[in-house]
mmCIF file with all atom_site columns, C-alpha atoms in Angstrom:
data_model
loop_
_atom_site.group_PDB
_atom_site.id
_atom_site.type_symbol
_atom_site.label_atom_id
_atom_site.label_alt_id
_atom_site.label_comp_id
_atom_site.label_asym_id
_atom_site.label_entity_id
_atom_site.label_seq_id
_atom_site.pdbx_PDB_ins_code
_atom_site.Cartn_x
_atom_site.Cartn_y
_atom_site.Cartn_z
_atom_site.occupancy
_atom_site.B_iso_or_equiv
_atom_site.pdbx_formal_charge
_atom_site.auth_seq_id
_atom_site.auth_comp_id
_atom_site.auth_asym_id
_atom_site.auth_atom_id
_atom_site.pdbx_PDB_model_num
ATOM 1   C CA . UNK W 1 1   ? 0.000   0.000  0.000  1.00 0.00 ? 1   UNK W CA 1
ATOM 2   C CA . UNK W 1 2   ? 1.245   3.841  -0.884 1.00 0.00 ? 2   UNK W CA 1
ATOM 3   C CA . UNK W 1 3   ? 0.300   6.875  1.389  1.00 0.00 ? 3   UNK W CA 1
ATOM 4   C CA . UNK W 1 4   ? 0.686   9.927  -0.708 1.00 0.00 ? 4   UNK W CA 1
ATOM 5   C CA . UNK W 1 5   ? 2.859   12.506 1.407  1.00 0.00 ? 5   UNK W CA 1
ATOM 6   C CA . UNK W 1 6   ? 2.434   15.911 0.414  1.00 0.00 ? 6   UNK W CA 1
ATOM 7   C CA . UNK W 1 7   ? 5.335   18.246 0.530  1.00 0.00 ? 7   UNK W CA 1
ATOM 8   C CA . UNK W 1 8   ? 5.324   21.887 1.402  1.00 0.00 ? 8   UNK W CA 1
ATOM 9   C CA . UNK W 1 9   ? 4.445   24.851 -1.558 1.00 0.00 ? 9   UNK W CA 1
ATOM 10  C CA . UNK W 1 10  ? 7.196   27.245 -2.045 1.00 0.00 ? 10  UNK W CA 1
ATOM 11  C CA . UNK W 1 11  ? 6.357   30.444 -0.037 1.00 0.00 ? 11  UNK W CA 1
ATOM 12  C CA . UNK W 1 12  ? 3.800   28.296 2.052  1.00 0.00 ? 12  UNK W CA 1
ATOM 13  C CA . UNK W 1 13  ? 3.728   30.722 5.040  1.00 0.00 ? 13  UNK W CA 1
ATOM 14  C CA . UNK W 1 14  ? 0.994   27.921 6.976  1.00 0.00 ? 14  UNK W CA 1
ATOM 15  C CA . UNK W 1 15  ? 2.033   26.941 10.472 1.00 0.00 ? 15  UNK W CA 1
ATOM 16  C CA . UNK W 1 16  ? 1.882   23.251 10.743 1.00 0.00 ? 16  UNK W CA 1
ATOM 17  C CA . UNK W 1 17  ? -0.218  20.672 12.759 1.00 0.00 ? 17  UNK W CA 1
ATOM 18  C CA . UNK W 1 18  ? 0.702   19.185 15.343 1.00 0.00 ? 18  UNK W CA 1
ATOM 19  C CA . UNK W 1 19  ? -1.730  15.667 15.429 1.00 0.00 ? 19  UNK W CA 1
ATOM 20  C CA . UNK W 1 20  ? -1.651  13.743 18.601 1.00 0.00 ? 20  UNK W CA 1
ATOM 21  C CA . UNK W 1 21  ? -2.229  9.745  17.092 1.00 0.00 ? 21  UNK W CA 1
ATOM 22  C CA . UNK W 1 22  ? -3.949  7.711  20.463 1.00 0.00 ? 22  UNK W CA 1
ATOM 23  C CA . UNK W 1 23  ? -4.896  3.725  21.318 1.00 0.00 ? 23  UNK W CA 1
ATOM 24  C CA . UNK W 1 24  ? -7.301  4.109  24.284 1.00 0.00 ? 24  UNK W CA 1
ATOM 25  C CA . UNK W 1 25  ? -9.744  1.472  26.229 1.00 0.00 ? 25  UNK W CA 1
ATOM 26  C CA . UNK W 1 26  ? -13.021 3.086  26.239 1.00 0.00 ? 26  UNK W CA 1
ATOM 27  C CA . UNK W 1 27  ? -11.853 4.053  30.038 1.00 0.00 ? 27  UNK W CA 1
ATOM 28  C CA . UNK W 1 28  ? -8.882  6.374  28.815 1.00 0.00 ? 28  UNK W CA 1
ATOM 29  C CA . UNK W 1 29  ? -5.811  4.459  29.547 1.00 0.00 ? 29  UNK W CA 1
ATOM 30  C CA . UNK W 1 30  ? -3.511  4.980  26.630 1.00 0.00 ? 30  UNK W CA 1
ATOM 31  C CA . UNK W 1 31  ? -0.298  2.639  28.639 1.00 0.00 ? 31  UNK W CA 1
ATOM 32  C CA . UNK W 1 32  ? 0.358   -1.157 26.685 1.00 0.00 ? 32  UNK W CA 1
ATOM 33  C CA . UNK W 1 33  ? -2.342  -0.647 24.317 1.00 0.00 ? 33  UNK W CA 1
ATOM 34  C CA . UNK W 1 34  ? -1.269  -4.213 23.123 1.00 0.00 ? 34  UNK W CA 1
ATOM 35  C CA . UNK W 1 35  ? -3.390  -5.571 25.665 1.00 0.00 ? 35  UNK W CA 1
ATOM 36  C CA . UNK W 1 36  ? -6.495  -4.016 24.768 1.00 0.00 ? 36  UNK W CA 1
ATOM 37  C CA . UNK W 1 37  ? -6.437  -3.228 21.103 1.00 0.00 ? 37  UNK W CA 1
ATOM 38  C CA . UNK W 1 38  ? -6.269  -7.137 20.119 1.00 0.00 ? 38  UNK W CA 1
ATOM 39  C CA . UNK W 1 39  ? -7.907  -6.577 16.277 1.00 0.00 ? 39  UNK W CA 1
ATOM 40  C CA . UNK W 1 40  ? -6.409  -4.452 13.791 1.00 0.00 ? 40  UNK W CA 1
ATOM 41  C CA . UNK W 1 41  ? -8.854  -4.687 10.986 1.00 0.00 ? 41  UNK W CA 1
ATOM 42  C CA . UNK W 1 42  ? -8.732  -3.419 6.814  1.00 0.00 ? 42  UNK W CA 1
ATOM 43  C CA . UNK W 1 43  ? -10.597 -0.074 8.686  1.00 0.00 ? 43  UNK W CA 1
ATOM 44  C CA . UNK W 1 44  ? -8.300  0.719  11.377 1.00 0.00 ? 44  UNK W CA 1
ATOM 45  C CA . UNK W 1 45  ? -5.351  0.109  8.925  1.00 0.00 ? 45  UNK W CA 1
ATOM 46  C CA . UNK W 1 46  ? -6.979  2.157  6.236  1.00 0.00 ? 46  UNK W CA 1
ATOM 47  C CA . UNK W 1 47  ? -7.672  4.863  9.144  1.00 0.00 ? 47  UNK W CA 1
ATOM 48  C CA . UNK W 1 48  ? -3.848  4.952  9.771  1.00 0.00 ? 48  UNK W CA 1
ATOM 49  C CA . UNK W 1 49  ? -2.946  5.095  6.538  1.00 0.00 ? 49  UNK W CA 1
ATOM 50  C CA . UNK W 1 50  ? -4.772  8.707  6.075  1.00 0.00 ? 50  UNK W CA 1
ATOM 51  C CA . UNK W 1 51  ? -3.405  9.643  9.416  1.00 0.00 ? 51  UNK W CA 1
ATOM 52  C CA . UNK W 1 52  ? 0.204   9.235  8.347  1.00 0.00 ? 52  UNK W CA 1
ATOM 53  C CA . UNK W 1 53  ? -0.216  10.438 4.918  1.00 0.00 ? 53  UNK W CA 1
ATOM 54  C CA . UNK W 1 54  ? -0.079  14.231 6.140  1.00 0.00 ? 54  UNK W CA 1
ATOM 55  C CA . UNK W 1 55  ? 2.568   13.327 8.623  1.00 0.00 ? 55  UNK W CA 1
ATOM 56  C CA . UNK W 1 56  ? 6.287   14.670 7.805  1.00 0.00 ? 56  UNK W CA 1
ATOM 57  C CA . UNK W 1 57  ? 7.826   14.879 11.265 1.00 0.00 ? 57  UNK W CA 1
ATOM 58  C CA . UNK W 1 58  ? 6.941   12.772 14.242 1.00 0.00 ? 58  UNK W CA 1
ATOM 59  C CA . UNK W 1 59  ? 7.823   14.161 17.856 1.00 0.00 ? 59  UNK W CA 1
ATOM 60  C CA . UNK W 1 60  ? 8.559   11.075 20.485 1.00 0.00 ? 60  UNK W CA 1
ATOM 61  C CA . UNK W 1 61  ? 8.832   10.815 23.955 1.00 0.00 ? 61  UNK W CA 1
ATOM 62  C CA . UNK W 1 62  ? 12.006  9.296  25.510 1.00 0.00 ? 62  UNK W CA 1
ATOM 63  C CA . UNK W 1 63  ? 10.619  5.795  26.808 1.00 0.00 ? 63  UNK W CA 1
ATOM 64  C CA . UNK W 1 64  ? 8.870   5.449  23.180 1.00 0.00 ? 64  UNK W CA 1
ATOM 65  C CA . UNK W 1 65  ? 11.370  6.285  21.166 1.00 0.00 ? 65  UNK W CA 1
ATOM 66  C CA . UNK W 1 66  ? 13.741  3.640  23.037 1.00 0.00 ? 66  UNK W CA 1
ATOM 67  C CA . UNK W 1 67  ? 11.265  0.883  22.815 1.00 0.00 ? 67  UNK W CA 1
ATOM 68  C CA . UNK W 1 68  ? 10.517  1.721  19.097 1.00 0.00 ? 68  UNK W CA 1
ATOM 69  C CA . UNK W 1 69  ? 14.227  2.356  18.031 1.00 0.00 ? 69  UNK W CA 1
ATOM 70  C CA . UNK W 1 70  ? 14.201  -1.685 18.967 1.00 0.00 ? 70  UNK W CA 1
ATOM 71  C CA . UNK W 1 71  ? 11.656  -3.174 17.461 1.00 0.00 ? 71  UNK W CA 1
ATOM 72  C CA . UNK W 1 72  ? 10.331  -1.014 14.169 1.00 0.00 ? 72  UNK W CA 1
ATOM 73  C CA . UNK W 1 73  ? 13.924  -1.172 12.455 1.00 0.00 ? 73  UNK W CA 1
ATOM 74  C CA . UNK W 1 74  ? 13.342  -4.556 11.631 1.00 0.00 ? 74  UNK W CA 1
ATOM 75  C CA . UNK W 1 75  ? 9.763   -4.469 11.602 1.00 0.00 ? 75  UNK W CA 1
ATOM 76  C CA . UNK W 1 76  ? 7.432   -5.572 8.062  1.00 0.00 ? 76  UNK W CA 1
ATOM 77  C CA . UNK W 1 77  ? 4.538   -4.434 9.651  1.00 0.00 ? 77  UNK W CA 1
ATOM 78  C CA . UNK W 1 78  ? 3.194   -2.215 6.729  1.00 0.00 ? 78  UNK W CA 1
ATOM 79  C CA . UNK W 1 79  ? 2.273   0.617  6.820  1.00 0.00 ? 79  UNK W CA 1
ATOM 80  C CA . UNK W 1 80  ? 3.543   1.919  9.773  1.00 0.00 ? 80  UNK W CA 1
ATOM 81  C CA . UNK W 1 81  ? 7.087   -0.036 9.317  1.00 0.00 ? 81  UNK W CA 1
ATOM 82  C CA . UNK W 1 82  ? 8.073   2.445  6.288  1.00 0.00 ? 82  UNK W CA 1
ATOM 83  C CA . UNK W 1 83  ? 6.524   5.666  7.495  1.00 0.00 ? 83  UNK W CA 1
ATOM 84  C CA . UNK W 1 84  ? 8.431   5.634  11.090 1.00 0.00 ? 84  UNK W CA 1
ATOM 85  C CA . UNK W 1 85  ? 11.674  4.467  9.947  1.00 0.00 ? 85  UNK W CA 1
ATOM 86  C CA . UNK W 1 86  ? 11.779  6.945  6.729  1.00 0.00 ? 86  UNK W CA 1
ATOM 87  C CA . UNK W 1 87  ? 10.003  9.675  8.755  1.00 0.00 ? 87  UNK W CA 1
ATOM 88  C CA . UNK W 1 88  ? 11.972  12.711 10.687 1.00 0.00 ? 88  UNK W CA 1
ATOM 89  C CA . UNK W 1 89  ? 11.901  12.087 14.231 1.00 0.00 ? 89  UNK W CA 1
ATOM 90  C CA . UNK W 1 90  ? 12.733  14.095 16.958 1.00 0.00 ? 90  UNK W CA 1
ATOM 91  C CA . UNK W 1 91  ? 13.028  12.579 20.470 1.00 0.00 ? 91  UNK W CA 1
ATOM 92  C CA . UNK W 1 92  ? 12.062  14.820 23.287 1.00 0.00 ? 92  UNK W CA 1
ATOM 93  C CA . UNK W 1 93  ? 14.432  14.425 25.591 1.00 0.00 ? 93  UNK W CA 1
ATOM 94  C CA . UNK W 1 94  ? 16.824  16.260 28.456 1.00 0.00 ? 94  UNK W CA 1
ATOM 95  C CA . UNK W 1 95  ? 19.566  13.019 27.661 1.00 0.00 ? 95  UNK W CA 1
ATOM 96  C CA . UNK W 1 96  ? 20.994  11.592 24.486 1.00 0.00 ? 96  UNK W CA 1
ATOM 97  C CA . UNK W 1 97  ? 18.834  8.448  23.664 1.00 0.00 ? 97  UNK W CA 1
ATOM 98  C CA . UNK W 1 98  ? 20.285  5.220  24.197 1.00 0.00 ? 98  UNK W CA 1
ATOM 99  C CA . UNK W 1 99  ? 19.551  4.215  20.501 1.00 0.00 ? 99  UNK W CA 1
ATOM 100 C CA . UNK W 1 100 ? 20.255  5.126  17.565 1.00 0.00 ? 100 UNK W CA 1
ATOM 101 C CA . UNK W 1 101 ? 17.710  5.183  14.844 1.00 0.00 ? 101 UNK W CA 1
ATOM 102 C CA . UNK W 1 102 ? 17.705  6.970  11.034 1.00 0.00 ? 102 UNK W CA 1
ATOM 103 C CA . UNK W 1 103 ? 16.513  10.566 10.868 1.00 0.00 ? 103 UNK W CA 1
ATOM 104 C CA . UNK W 1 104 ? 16.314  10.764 14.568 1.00 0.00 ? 104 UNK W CA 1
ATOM 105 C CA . UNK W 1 105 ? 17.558  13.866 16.653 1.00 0.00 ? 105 UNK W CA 1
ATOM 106 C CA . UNK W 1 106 ? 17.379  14.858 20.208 1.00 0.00 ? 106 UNK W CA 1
ATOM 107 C CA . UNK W 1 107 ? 15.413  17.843 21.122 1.00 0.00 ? 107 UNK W CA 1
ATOM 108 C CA . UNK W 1 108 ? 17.172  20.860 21.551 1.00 0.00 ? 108 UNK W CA 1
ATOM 109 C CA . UNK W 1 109 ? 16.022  23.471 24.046 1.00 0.00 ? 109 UNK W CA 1
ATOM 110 C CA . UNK W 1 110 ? 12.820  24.181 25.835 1.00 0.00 ? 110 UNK W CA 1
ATOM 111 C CA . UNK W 1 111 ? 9.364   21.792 24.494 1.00 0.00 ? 111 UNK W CA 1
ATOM 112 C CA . UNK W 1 112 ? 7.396   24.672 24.061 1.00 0.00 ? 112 UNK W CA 1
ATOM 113 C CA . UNK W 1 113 ? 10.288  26.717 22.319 1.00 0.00 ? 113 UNK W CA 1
ATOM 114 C CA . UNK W 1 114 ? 11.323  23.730 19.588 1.00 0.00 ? 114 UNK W CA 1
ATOM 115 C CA . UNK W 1 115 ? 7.967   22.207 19.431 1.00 0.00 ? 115 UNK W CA 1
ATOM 116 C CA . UNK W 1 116 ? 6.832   26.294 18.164 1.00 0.00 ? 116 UNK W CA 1
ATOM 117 C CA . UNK W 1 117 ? 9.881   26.712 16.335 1.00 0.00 ? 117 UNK W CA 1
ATOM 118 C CA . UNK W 1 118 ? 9.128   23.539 14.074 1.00 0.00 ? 118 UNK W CA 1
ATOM 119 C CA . UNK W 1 119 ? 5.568   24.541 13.596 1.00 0.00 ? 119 UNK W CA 1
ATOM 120 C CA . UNK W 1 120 ? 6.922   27.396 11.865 1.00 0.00 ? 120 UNK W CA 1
ATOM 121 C CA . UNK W 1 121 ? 8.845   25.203 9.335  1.00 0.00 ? 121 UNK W CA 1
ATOM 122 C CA . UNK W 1 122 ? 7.054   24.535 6.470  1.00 0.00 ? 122 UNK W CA 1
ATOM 123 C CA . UNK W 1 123 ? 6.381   20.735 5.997  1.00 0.00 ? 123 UNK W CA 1
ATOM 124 C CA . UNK W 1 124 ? 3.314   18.829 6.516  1.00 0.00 ? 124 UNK W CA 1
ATOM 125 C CA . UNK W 1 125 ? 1.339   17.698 9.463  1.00 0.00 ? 125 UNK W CA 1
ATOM 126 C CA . UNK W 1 126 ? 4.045   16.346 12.893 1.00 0.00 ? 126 UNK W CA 1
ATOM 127 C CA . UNK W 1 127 ? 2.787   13.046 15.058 1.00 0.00 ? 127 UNK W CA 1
ATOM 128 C CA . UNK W 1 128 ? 2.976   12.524 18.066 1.00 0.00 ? 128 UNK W CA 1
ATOM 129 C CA . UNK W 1 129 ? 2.408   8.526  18.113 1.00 0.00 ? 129 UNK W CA 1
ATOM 130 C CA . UNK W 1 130 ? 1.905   6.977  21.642 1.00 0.00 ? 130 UNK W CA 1
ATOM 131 C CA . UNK W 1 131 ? 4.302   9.019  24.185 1.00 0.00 ? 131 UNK W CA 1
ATOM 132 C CA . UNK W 1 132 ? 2.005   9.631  26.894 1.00 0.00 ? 132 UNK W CA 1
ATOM 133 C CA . UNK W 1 133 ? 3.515   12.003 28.535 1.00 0.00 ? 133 UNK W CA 1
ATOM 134 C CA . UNK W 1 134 ? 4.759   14.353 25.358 1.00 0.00 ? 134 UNK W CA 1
ATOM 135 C CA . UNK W 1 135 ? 1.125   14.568 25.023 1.00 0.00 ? 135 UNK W CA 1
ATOM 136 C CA . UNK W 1 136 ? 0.452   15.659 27.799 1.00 0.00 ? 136 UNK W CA 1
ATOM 137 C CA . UNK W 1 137 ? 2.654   18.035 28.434 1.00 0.00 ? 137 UNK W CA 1
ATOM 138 C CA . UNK W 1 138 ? 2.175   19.622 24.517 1.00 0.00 ? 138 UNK W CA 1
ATOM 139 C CA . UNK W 1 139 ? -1.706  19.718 26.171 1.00 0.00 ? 139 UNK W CA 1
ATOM 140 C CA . UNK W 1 140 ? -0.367  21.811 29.044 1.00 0.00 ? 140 UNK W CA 1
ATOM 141 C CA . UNK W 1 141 ? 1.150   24.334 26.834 1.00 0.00 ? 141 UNK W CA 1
ATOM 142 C CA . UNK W 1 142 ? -1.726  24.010 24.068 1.00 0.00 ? 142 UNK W CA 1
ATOM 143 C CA . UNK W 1 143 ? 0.380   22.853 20.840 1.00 0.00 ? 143 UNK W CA 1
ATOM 144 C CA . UNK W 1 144 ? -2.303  19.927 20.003 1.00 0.00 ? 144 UNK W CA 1
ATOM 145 C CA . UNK W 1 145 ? -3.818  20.888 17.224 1.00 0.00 ? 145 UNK W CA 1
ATOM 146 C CA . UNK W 1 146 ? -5.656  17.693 16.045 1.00 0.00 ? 146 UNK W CA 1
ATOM 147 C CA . UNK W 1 147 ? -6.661  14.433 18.354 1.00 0.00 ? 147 UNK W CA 1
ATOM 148 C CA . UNK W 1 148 ? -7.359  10.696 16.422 1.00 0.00 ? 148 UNK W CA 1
ATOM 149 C CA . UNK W 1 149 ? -8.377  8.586  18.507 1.00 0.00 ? 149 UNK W CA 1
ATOM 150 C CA . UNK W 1 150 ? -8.845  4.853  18.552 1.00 0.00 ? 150 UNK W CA 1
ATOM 151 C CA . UNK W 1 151 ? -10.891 3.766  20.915 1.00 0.00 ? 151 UNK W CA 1
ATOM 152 C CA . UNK W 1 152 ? -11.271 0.077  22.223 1.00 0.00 ? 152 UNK W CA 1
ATOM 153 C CA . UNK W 1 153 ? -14.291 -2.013 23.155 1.00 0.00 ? 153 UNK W CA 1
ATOM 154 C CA . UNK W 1 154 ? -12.328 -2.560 26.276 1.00 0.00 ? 154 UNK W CA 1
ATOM 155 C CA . UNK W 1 155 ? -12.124 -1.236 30.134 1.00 0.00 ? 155 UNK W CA 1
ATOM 156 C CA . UNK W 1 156 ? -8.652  -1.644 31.052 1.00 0.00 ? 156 UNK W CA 1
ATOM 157 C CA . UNK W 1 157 ? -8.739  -0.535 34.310 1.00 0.00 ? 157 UNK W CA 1
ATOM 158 C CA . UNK W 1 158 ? -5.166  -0.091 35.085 1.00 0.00 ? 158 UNK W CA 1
ATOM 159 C CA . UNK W 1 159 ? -2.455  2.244  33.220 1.00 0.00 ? 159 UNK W CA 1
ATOM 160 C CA . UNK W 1 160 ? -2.055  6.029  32.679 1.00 0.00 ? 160 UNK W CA 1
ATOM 161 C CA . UNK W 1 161 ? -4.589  7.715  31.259 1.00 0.00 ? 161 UNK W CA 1
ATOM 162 C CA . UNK W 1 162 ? -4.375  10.334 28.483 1.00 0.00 ? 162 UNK W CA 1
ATOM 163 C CA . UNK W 1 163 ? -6.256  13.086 30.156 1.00 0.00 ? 163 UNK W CA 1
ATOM 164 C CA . UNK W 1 164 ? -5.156  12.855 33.487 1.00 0.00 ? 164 UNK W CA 1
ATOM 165 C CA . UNK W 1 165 ? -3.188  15.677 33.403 1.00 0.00 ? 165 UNK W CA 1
ATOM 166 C CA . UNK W 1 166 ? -3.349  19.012 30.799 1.00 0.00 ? 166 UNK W CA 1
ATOM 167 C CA . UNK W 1 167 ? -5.880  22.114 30.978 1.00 0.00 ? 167 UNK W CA 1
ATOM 168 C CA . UNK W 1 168 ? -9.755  21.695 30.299 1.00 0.00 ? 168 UNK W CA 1
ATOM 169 C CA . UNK W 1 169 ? -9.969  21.846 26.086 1.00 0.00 ? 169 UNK W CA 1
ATOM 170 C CA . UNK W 1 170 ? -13.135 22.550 23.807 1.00 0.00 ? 170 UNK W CA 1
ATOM 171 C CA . UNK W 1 171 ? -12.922 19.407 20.988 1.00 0.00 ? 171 UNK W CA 1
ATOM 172 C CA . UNK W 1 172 ? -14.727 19.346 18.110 1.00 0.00 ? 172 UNK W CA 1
ATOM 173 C CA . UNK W 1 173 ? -15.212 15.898 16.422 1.00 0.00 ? 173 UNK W CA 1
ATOM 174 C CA . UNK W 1 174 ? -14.008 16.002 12.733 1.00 0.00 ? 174 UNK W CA 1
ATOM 175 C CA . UNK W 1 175 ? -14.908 12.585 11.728 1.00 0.00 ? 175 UNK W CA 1
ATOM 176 C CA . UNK W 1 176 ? -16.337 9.380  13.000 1.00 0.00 ? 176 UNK W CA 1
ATOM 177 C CA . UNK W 1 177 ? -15.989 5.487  11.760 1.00 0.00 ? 177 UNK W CA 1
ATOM 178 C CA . UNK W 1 178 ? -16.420 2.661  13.473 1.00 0.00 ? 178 UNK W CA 1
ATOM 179 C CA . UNK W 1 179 ? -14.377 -1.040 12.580 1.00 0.00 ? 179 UNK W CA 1
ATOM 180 C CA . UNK W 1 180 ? -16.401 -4.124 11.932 1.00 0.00 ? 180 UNK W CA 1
ATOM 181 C CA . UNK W 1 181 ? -14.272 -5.339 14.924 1.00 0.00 ? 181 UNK W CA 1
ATOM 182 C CA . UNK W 1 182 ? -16.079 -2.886 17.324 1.00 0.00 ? 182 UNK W CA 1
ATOM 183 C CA . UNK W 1 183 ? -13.354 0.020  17.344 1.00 0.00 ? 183 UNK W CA 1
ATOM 184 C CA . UNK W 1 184 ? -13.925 3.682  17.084 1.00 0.00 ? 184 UNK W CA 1
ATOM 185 C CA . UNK W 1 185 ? -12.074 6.315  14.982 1.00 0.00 ? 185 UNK W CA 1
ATOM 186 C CA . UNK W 1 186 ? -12.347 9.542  16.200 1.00 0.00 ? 186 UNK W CA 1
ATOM 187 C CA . UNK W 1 187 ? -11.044 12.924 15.091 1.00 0.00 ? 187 UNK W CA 1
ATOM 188 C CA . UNK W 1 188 ? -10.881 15.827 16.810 1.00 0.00 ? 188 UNK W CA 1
ATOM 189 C CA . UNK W 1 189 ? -9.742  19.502 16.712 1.00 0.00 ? 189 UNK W CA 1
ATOM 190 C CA . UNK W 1 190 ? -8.814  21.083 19.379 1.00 0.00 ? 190 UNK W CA 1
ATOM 191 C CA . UNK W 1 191 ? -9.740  24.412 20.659 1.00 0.00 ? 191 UNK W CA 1
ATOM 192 C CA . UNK W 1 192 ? -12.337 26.479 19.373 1.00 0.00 ? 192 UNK W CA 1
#
């Protein structure tokens, strides 16, 4: 499968997106979602297609970026295999990573500072893909532009939550699907 990618326009003056990508239980807890999102159907893979297509840049927490620096290198799970190991990463971070990993660099300066700095680069949309608590603290300083959600038919019960922490937000829902396998896809904006 091919995800179209678009690049920026010459003089492009648009600030960029920055689109928080989340696995919940239907409770909120966003930790090990391997243990409650246990169906990946042709839906939620055609759902992450179009989430990565826009996506240029990912941002990654420290703890994610080390568990992902092992395992998607030598991953052939498609598509997310060939978008996070071609994509620019940047690893938020106060200490060099412990792995190595193409087009990754460390963060350099304050979150709020870099994370505005590269929304002023022209590019297309930058993920933030699991990396709990990037999101949350890009919440507390209100950089989330976008939320996509999948949400599982699950109660996990146990974990850290996505919105345990972070300022009270207006969302608006952008778009809705659901997965023959019970799952729900929803997109947000946030603000306004």
């Amino acid at each position: 499968m091919t995800f179209f990618v678009p690049r920026p326009i010459p003089g492009d003056d648009a600030v960029r997106n920055i689109v928080a990508y989340e696995l919940l239980s239907l409770d909120g807890v966003a930790e090990h979602p391997d243990e409650f999102i246990t169906d990946f159907d042709d839906v939620m893979e055609e759902n992450l297609g179009r989430v990565i297509s826009s996506q240029d840049t990912v941002l990654l927490g420290h703890r994610t970026y080390d568990d992902w620096a092992a395992f998607w290198p030598n991953s052939d799970i498609e598509p997310f295999a060939s978008f996070i190991n071609g994509v620019e990463k940047f690893v938020v971070t106060s200490t060099q990573p412990g792995q190595t990993w193409s087009n990754s660099t460390a963060m350099d300066g304050e979150l709020p500072a870099f994370v505005t700095e590269l929304k002023q680069r022209s590019g297309g949309d930058m993920g933030v893909h699991g990396s709990i608590a990037l999101v949350q603290s890009l919440f507390v300083v209100g950089l989330v532009d976008e939320l996509r959600l999948v949400i599982a038919p699950a109660l996990q019960m146990r974990g850290r939550r996505l919105f345990d922490k972070g300022l009270p937000a207006r969302l608006t829902l952008t778009r809705q699907v659901a997965s023959p396998a019970g799952y729900l896809m929803l997109d947000f904006q946030v603000g306004g």
